[in-house]
XYZ file of C-alpha atoms in Angstrom:
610
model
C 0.000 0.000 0.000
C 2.246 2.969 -1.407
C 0.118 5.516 0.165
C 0.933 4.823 3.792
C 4.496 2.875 3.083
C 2.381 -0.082 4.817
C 1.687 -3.817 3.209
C -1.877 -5.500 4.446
C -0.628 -9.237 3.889
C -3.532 -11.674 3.797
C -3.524 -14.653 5.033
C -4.474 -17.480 2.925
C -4.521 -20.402 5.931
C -6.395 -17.791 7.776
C -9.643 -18.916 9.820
C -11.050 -15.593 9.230
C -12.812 -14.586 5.678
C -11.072 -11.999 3.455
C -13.521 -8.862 4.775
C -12.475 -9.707 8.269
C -8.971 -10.154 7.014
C -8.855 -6.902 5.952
C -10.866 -5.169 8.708
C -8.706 -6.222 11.333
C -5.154 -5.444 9.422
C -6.977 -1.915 8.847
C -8.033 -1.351 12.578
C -4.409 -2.656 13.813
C -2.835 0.284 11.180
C -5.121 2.858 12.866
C -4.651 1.729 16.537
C -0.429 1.787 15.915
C -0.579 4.836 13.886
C 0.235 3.546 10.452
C -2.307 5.598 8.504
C -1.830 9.392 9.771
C -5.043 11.343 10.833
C -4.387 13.430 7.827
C -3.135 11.003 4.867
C -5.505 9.658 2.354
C -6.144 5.550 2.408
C -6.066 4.432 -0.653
C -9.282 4.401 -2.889
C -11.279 0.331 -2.814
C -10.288 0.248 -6.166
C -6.420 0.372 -5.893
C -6.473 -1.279 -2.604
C -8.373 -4.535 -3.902
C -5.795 -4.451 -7.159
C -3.175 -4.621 -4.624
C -4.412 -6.931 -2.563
C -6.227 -9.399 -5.017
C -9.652 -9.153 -4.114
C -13.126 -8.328 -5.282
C -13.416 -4.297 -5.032
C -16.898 -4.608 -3.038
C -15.048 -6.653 -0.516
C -13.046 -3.626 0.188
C -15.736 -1.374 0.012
C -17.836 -3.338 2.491
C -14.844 -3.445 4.693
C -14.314 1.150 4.126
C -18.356 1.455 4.883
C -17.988 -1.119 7.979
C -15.137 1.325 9.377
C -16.947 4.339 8.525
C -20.362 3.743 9.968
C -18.513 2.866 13.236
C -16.545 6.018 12.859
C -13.266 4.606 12.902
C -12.643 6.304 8.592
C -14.542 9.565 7.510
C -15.501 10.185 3.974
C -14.720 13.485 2.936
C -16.511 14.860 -0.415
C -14.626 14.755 -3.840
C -11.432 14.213 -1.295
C -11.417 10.566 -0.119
C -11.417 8.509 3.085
C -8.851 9.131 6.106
C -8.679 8.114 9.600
C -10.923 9.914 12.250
C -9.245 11.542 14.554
C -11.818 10.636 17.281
C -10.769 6.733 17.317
C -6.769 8.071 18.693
C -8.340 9.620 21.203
C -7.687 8.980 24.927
C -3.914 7.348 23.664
C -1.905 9.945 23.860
C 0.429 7.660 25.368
C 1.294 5.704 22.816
C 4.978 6.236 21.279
C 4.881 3.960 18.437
C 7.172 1.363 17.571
C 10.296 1.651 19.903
C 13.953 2.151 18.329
C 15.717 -1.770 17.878
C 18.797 -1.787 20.423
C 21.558 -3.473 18.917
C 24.045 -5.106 21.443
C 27.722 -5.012 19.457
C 28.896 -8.165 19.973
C 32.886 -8.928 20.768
C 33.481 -9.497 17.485
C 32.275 -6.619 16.076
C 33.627 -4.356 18.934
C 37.143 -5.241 18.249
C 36.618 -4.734 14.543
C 35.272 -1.351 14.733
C 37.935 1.331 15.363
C 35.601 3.940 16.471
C 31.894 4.347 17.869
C 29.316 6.948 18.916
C 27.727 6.179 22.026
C 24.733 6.260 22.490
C 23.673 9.160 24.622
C 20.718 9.254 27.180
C 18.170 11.899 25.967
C 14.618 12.852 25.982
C 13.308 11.069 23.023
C 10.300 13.096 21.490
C 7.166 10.473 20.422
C 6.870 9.773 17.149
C 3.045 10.334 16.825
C 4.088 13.514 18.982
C 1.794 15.463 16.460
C -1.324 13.329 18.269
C -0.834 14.895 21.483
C -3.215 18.125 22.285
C -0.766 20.072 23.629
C 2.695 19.502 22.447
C 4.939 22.267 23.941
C 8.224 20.784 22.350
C 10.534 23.185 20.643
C 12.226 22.230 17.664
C 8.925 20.175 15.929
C 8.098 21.141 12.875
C 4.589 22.839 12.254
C 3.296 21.476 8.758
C 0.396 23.695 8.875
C 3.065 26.822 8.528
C 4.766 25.480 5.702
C 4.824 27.781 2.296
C 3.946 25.136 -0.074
C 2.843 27.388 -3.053
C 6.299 29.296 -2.748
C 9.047 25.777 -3.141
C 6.649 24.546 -5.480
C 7.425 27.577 -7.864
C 11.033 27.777 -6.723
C 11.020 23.814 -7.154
C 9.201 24.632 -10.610
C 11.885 26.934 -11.723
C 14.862 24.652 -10.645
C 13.453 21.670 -12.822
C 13.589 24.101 -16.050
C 15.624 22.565 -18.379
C 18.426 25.187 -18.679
C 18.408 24.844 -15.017
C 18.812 20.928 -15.139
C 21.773 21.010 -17.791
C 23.420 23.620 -14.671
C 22.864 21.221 -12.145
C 22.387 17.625 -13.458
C 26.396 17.393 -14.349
C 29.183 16.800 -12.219
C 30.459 19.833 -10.406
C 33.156 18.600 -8.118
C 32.771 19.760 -4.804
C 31.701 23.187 -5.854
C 28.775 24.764 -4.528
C 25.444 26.023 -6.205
C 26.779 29.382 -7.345
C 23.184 30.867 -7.317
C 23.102 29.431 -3.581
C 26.325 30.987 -1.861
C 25.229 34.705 -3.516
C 21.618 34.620 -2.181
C 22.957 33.284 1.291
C 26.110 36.414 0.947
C 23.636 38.772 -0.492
C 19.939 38.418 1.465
C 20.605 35.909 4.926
C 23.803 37.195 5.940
C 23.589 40.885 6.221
C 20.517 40.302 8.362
C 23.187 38.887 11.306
C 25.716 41.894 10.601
C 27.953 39.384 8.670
C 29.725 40.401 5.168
C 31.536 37.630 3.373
C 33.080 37.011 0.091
C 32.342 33.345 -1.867
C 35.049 31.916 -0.827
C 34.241 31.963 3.021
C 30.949 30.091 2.754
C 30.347 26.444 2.348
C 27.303 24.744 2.346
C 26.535 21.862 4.686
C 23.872 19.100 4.780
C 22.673 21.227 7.817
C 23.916 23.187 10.994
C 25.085 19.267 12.433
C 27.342 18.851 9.415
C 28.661 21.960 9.788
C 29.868 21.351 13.339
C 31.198 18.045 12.834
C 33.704 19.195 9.508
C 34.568 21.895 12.579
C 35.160 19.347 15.070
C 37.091 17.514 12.397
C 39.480 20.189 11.296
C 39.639 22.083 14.633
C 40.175 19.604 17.654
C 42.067 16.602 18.721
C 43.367 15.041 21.917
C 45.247 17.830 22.408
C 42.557 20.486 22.618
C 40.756 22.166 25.626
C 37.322 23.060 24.464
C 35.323 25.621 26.342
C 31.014 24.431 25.779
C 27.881 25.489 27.463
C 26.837 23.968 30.788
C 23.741 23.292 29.937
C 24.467 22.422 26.578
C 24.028 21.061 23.116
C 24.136 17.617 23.954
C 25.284 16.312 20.117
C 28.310 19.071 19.933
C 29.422 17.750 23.379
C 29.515 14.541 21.857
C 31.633 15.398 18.819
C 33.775 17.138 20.490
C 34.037 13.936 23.207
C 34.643 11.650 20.525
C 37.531 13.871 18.871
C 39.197 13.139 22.497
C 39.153 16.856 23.712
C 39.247 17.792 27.385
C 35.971 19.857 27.408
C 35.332 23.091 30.031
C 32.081 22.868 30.691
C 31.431 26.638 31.173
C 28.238 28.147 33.343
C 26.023 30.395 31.912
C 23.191 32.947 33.159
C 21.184 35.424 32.101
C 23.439 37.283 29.464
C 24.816 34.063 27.986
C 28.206 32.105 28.597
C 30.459 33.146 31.409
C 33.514 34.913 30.559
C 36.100 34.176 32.996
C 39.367 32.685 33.574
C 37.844 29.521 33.033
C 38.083 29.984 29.381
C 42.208 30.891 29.462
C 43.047 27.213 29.262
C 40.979 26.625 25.912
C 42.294 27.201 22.535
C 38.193 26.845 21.344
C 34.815 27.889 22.549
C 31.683 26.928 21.765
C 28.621 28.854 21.778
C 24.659 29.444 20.937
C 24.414 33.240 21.370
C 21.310 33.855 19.561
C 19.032 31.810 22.060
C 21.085 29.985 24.344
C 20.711 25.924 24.013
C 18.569 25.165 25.658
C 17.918 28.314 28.412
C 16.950 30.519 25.193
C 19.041 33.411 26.940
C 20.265 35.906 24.321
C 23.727 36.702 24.649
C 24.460 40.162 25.859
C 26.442 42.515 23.436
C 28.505 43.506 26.447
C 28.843 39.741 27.054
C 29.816 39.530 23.293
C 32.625 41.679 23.341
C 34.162 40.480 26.074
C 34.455 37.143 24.772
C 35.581 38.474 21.512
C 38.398 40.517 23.101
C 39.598 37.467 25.242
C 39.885 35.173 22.112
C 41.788 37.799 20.579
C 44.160 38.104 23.905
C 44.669 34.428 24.056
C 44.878 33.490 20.686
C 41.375 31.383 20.336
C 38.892 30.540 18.078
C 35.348 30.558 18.382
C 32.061 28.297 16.800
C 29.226 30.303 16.924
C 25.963 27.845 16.533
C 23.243 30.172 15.065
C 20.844 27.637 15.219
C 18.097 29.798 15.240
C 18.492 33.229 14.357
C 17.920 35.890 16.719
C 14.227 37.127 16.955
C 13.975 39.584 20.185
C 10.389 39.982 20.751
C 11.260 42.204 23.521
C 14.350 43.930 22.460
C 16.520 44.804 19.333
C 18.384 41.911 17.908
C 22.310 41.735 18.053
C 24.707 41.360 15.399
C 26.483 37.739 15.523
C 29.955 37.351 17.040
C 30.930 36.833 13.555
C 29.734 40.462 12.901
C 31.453 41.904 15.102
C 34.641 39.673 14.506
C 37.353 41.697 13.217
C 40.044 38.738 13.476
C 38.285 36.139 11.625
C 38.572 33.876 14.569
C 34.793 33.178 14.148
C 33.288 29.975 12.675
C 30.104 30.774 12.184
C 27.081 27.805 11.300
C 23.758 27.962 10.495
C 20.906 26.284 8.494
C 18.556 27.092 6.294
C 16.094 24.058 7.681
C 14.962 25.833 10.887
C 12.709 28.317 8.309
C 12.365 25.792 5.495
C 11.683 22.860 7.307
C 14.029 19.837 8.706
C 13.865 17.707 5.788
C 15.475 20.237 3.711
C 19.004 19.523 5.337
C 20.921 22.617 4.155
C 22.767 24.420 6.308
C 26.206 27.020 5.936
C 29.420 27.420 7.415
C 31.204 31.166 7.263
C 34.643 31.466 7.929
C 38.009 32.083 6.753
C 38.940 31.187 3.662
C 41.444 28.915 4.843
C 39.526 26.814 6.866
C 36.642 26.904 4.104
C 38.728 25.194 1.890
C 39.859 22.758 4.075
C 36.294 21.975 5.100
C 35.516 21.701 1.455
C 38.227 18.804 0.872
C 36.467 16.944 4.198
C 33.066 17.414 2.967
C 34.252 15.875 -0.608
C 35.291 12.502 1.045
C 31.976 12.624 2.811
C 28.882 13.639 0.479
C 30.874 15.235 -2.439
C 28.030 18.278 -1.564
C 24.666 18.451 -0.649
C 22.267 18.129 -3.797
C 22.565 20.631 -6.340
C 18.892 20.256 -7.218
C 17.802 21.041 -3.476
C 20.350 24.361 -3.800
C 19.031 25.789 -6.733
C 15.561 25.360 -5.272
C 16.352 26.799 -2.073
C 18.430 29.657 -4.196
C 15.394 30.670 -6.211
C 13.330 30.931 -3.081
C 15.442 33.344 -1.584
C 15.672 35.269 -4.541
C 12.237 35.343 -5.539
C 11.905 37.002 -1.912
C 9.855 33.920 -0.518
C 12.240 33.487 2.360
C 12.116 37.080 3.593
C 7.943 37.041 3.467
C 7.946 33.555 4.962
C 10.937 34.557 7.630
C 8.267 37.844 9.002
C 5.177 35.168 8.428
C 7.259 32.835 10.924
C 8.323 35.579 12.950
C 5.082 36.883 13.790
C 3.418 33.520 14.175
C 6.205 32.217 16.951
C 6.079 36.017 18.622
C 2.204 35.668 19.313
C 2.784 32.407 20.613
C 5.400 32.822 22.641
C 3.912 36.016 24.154
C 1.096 33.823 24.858
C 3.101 31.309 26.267
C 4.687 33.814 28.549
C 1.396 35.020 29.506
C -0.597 32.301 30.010
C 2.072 31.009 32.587
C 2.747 34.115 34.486
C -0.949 34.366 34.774
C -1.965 30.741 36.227
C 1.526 28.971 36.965
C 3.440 32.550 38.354
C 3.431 30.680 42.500
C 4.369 27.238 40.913
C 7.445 27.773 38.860
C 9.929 30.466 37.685
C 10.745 31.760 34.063
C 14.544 32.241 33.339
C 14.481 35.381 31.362
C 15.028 35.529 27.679
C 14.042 38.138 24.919
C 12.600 35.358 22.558
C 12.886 32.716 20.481
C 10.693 29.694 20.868
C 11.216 28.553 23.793
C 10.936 29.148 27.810
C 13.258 27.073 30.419
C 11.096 26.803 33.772
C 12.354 25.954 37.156
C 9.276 23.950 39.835
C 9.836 23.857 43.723
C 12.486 21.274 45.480
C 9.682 19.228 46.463
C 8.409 18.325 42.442
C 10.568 16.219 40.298
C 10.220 16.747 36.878
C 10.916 13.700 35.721
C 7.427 12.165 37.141
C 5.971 15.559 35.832
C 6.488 14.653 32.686
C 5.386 11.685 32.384
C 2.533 12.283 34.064
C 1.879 15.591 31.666
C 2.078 12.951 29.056
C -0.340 10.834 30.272
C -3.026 13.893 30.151
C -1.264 15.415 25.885
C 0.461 17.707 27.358
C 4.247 17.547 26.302
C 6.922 19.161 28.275
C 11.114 18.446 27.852
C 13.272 17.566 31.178
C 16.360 19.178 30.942
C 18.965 16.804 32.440
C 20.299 15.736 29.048
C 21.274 18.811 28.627
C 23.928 18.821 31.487
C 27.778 17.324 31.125
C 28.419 17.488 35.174
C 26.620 16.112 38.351
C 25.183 19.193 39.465
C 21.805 18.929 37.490
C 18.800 20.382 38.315
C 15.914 17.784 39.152
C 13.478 20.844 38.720
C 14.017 22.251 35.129
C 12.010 21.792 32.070
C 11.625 23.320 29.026
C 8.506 24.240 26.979
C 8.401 25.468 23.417
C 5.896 27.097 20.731
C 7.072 25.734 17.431
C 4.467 22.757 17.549
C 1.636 24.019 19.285
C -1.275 25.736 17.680
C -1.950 29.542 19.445
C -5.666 28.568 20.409
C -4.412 25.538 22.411
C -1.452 27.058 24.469
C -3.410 28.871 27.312
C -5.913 25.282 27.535
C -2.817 23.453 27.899
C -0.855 25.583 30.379
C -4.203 25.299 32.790
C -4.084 21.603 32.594
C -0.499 21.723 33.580
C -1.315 23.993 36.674
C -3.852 21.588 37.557
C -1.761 18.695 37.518
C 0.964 20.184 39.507
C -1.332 21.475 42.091
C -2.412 17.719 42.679
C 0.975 16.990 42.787
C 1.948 19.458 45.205
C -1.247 19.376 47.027
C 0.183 19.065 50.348
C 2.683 22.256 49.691
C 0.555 24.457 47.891
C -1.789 27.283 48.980
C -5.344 27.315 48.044
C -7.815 29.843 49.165
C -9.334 27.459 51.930
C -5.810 27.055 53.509
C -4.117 30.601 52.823
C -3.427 31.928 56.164
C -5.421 35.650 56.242
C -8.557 37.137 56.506
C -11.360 37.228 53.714
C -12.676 40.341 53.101
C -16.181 41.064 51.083
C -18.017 43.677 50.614
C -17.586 47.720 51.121
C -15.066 46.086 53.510
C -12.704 45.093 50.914
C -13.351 48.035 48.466
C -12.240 50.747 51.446
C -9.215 48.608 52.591
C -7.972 47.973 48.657
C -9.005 51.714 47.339
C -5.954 54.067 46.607
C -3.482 51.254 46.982
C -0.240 49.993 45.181
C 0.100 46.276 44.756
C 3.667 45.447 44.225
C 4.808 41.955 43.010
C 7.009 39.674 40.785
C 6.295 38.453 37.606
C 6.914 34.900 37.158
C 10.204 35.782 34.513
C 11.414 37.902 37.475
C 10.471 41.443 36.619
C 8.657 43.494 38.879
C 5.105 44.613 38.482
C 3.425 47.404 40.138
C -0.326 47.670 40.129
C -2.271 51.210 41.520
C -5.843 50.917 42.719
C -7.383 54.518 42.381
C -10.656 55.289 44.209
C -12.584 55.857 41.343
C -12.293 52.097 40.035
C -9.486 53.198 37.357
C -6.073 50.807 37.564
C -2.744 51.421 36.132
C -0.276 48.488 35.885
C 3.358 49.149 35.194
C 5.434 45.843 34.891
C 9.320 45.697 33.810
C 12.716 47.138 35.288
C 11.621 50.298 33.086
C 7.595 50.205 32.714
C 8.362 48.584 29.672
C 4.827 46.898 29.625
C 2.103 49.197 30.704
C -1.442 48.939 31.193
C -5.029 50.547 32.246
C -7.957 48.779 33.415
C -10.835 49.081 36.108
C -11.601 47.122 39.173
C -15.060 46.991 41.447
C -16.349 45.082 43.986
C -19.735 42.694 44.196
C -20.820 40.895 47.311
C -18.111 38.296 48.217
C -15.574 39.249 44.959
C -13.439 41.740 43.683
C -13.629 41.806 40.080
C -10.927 43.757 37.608
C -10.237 44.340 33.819
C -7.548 44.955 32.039
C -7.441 46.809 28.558
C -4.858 43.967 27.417
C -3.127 42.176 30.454
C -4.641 38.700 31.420
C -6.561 38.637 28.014
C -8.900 41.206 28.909
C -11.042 39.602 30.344
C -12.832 40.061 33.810
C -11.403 38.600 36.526
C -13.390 37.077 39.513
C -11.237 37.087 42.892
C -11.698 35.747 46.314
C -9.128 38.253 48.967
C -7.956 37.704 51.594
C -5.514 39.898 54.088
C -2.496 38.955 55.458
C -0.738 42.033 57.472
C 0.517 44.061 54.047
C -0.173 41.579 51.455
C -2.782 40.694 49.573
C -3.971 37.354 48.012
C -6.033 36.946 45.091
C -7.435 33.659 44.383
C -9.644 32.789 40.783
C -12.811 30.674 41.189
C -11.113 27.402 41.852
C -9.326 28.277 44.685
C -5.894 28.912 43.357
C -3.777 31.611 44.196
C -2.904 33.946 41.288
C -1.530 36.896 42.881
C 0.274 37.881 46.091
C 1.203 41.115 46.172
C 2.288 43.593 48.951
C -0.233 45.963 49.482
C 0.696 49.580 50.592
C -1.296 52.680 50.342
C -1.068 55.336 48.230
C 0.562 58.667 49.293
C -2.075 61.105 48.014
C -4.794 58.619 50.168
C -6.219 60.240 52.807
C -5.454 58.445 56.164
């Protein structure tokens, strides 16, 4: 069966008739995930010419499945799996990896080997799950498939075929390199001439010709701790001793640490996997330190810069005046993974040693795929589909951002980061993340531990990570309230609800006098702080950031036993319905269900009269 790369074998000693045959081979494809929710089954007639049989046996067999709602017919389209039956298994991961034990034999006849390192593994039917917040998935629904078609279209011309069809040595797609010199790497500040750009069968070959040319058992390599897990592993197997260097909030330390290394390794852009954007300050001293000591630098560009809250920065290799700089990136984190073209920029030295290595490995990526990704920069597709992408992940990741500092902002902390698609969250002490996520699992929601991530001992049992690439907007704030509520029954011992909060409640004209020409003060759940005045006439201003960066108006009144408020943008605009109570100087608010959204201390305002 060509349309789901699946064979329905019959067979012929069989106790069951050929309908049931083929019912029950069809069920077991939809139960393990063969057929996709959104591919086509083949039409009765093809399937009965592959498999031998009468066509109304087959189309018995479809109307069987559909009338039980298992297939749905869709007009002048076909029939395809309903979505409905997968339901409720979420937790199915398809057919697990085959281990292969290397047996003594085979281990003293290999000279070399890559082991195997432990990982969160990402389902395969990931796409199943209702709320998959894992970064780095690729989101067919964004894909521009009008645009490669024509820039596919335009490659396969036949002028275009005699250019690329013949041999070419190692040389690149010449239409390629000038696009990628001429329209991707001015927007990172970089200007480069032909010669320093090579292109890769993505960012990981990249890295690995760099490991190749630039590190032995001699080196000291300087890499993020947390980190890329696969460059540690290159640079492991190359036999380097490897400083596994600390970072924070503006990126990679830059200490003395880093004086014993003769290469550093970096994600600037958004940090693997914290997502913290390197600071320019930050930048320059590391810059000015591999100058001092004579160093070179890979910067992984992985995914180019996109501050939703700042200006971007120029890459190191930008602002690189020494050419110490290796600089990779891809072209597959817009495009999509399956693409697999990526670039290296860097001296023209170590370009053209990286072009003999490449030669001995894949001669160079397909010319075909080049001059199709080289007319779809040119034709400006990239740049509209690089905004489109832009603006999609922004609104999501705001929403992320929101969504958590509004229901999870007591439960778990934000490490701060200007954008890209991802947020790194730290629980309490008393939740272990591991359990969390397989019990997120277990309910679609999908969530990434971050211990793989980590070279030493000292890992975090309380970190996670949760990305916006795979997730549809409308389902992010749904999904980050089922996460509160499983953590809450997790912590339920730990955590405080309205019914246990220590204070008093206050209704009424009560509440309004004692909450009336106040200042709430607070932190946000990404650390910021937020400052919140209650006038008298029911008016609220909300100030949030280290300089009122994000302001807001809104109005607040009281009914009976709640205190009700609405923002003009913050917290959706919607109203919010609040239990209080009064603890000394702070304030608790707690939603409908009990759980505590704010605590705030609670002062009042100067001009108030006392």
């Amino acid at each position: 069966m060509t349309t789901s790369n699946a064979i329905i074998y019959l067979d012929p000693d069989s106790e069951l008739n050929l309908q049931s045959q083929i019912r029950q081979k069809l069920v077991e494809a939809i139960s393990m995930g063969t057929f996709p929710i959104d591919r086509r089954l083949p039409s009765s007639r093809k399937l009965a010419e592959q498999l031998g049989v009468a066509r109304n046996t087959v189309v018995l067999v479809y109307q069987q499945l559909i009338d039980e709602e298992y297939l749905v017919s869709r007009e002048r389209s076909g029939i395809y799996v309903n979505g409905k039956v997968l339901q409720g298994r979420v937790g199915f991961e398809g057919r697990a990896r085959k281990t292969i034990n290397i047996s003594a034999e085979w281990q003293q006849r290999l000279k070399t080997s890559v082991s195997s390192a432990p990982g969160f593994s990402c389902p395969p039917n990931w796409q199943q799950y209702p709320y998959p917040f894992i970064d780095g998935q690729f989101d067919t629904s964004l894909y521009p498939i009008k645009e490669w078609r024509e820039a596919s279209r335009l490659a396969l011309g036949v002028r275009e075929i005699y250019e690329w069809a013949g041999e070419s040595g190692d040389a690149d797609d010449p239409m390629l390199i000038e696009q990628i010199r001429t329209k991707i790497l001015p927007r990172r500040g970089i200007q480069a001439g032909p010669d320093e750009i090579l292109i890769t069968v993505g960012t990981q070959q990249a890295l690995y010709l760099a490991a190749q040319l630039l590190v032995d058992s001699s080196s000291t390599v300087a890499i993020e701790e947390p980190g890329y897990p696969d460059m540690r592993q290159l640079l492991t197997q190359r036999g380097a001793s490897l400083v596994h260097q600390p970072v924070d909030t503006d990126g990679m330390l830059v200490d003395q640490r880093l004086d014993a290394c003769q290469l550093i390794y970096v994600t600037p852009s958004h940090q693997t996997p914290t997502a913290v954007t390197m600071s320019m300050q930050r930048r320059t001293q590391l810059l000015q330190k591999a100058r001092s000591l004579d160093q070179l630098i890979i910067e992984d560009d992985y995914e180019f810069e996109s501050n939703y809250l700042g200006n971007p920065h120029p890459a190191l290799r930008g602002i690189d005046k020494d050419n110490r700089v290796v600089y990779a990136s891809c072209l597959s984190k817009v495009l999509a993974p399956g693409v697999r073209l990526g670039f290296m920029v860097a001296a023209p030295e170590l370009i053209a040693e990286a072009r003999k290595l490449r030669r001995l490995m894949v001669l160079h990526p397909p010319l075909n795929n080049q001059r199709t990704v080289a007319y779809f920069l040119s034709l400006g597709y990239y740049d509209t589909f690089l905004m489109h992408l832009y603006a999609i992940f922004q609104k999501r990741w705001m929403a992320l951002r929101y969504a958590v500092n509004y229901y999870l902002l007591h439960d778990l902390t934000i490490t701060p980061s200007q954008g890209g698609t991802s947020f790194w969250m730290t629980l309490p002490s008393d939740l272990t993340v591991q359990y969390l996520v397989q019990e997120a699992a277990k309910r679609g929601i999908l969530i990434e531990p971050m211990d793989h991530y980590y070279a030493t001992e000292d890992v975090p049992e309380n970190s996670f990570r949760m990305g916006v690439t795979s997730i549809p907007h409308d389902k992010i704030r749904d999904g980050v309230v089922k996460l509160r509520e499983l953590i809450h029954e997790l912590r339920a011992n730990t955590i405080e609800t309205f019914t246990t909060a220590k204070g008093t409640q206050y209704v009424g004209e009560e509440l309004r006098k004692r909450v009336s020409d106040t200042t709430m003060r607070c932190l946000i759940a990404y650390g910021d702080p937020c400052t919140i005045e209650l006038h008298a006439d029911g008016s609220m201003t909300g100030r949030a950031g280290y300089a009122n960066e994000d302001c807001d108006t809104g109005r607040w009144w009281v009914e009976g036993d709640y205190w009700y408020r609405q923002w003009q943008r913050w917290a959706w605009a919607e109203i919010g319905v609040y239990h209080v109570k009064l603890e000394r100087n702070h304030i608790k608010l707690f939603d409908e269900q009990g759980y505590l959204i704010e605590n705030a201390l609670l002062k009042k305002s100067k001009t108030s009269k006392k």
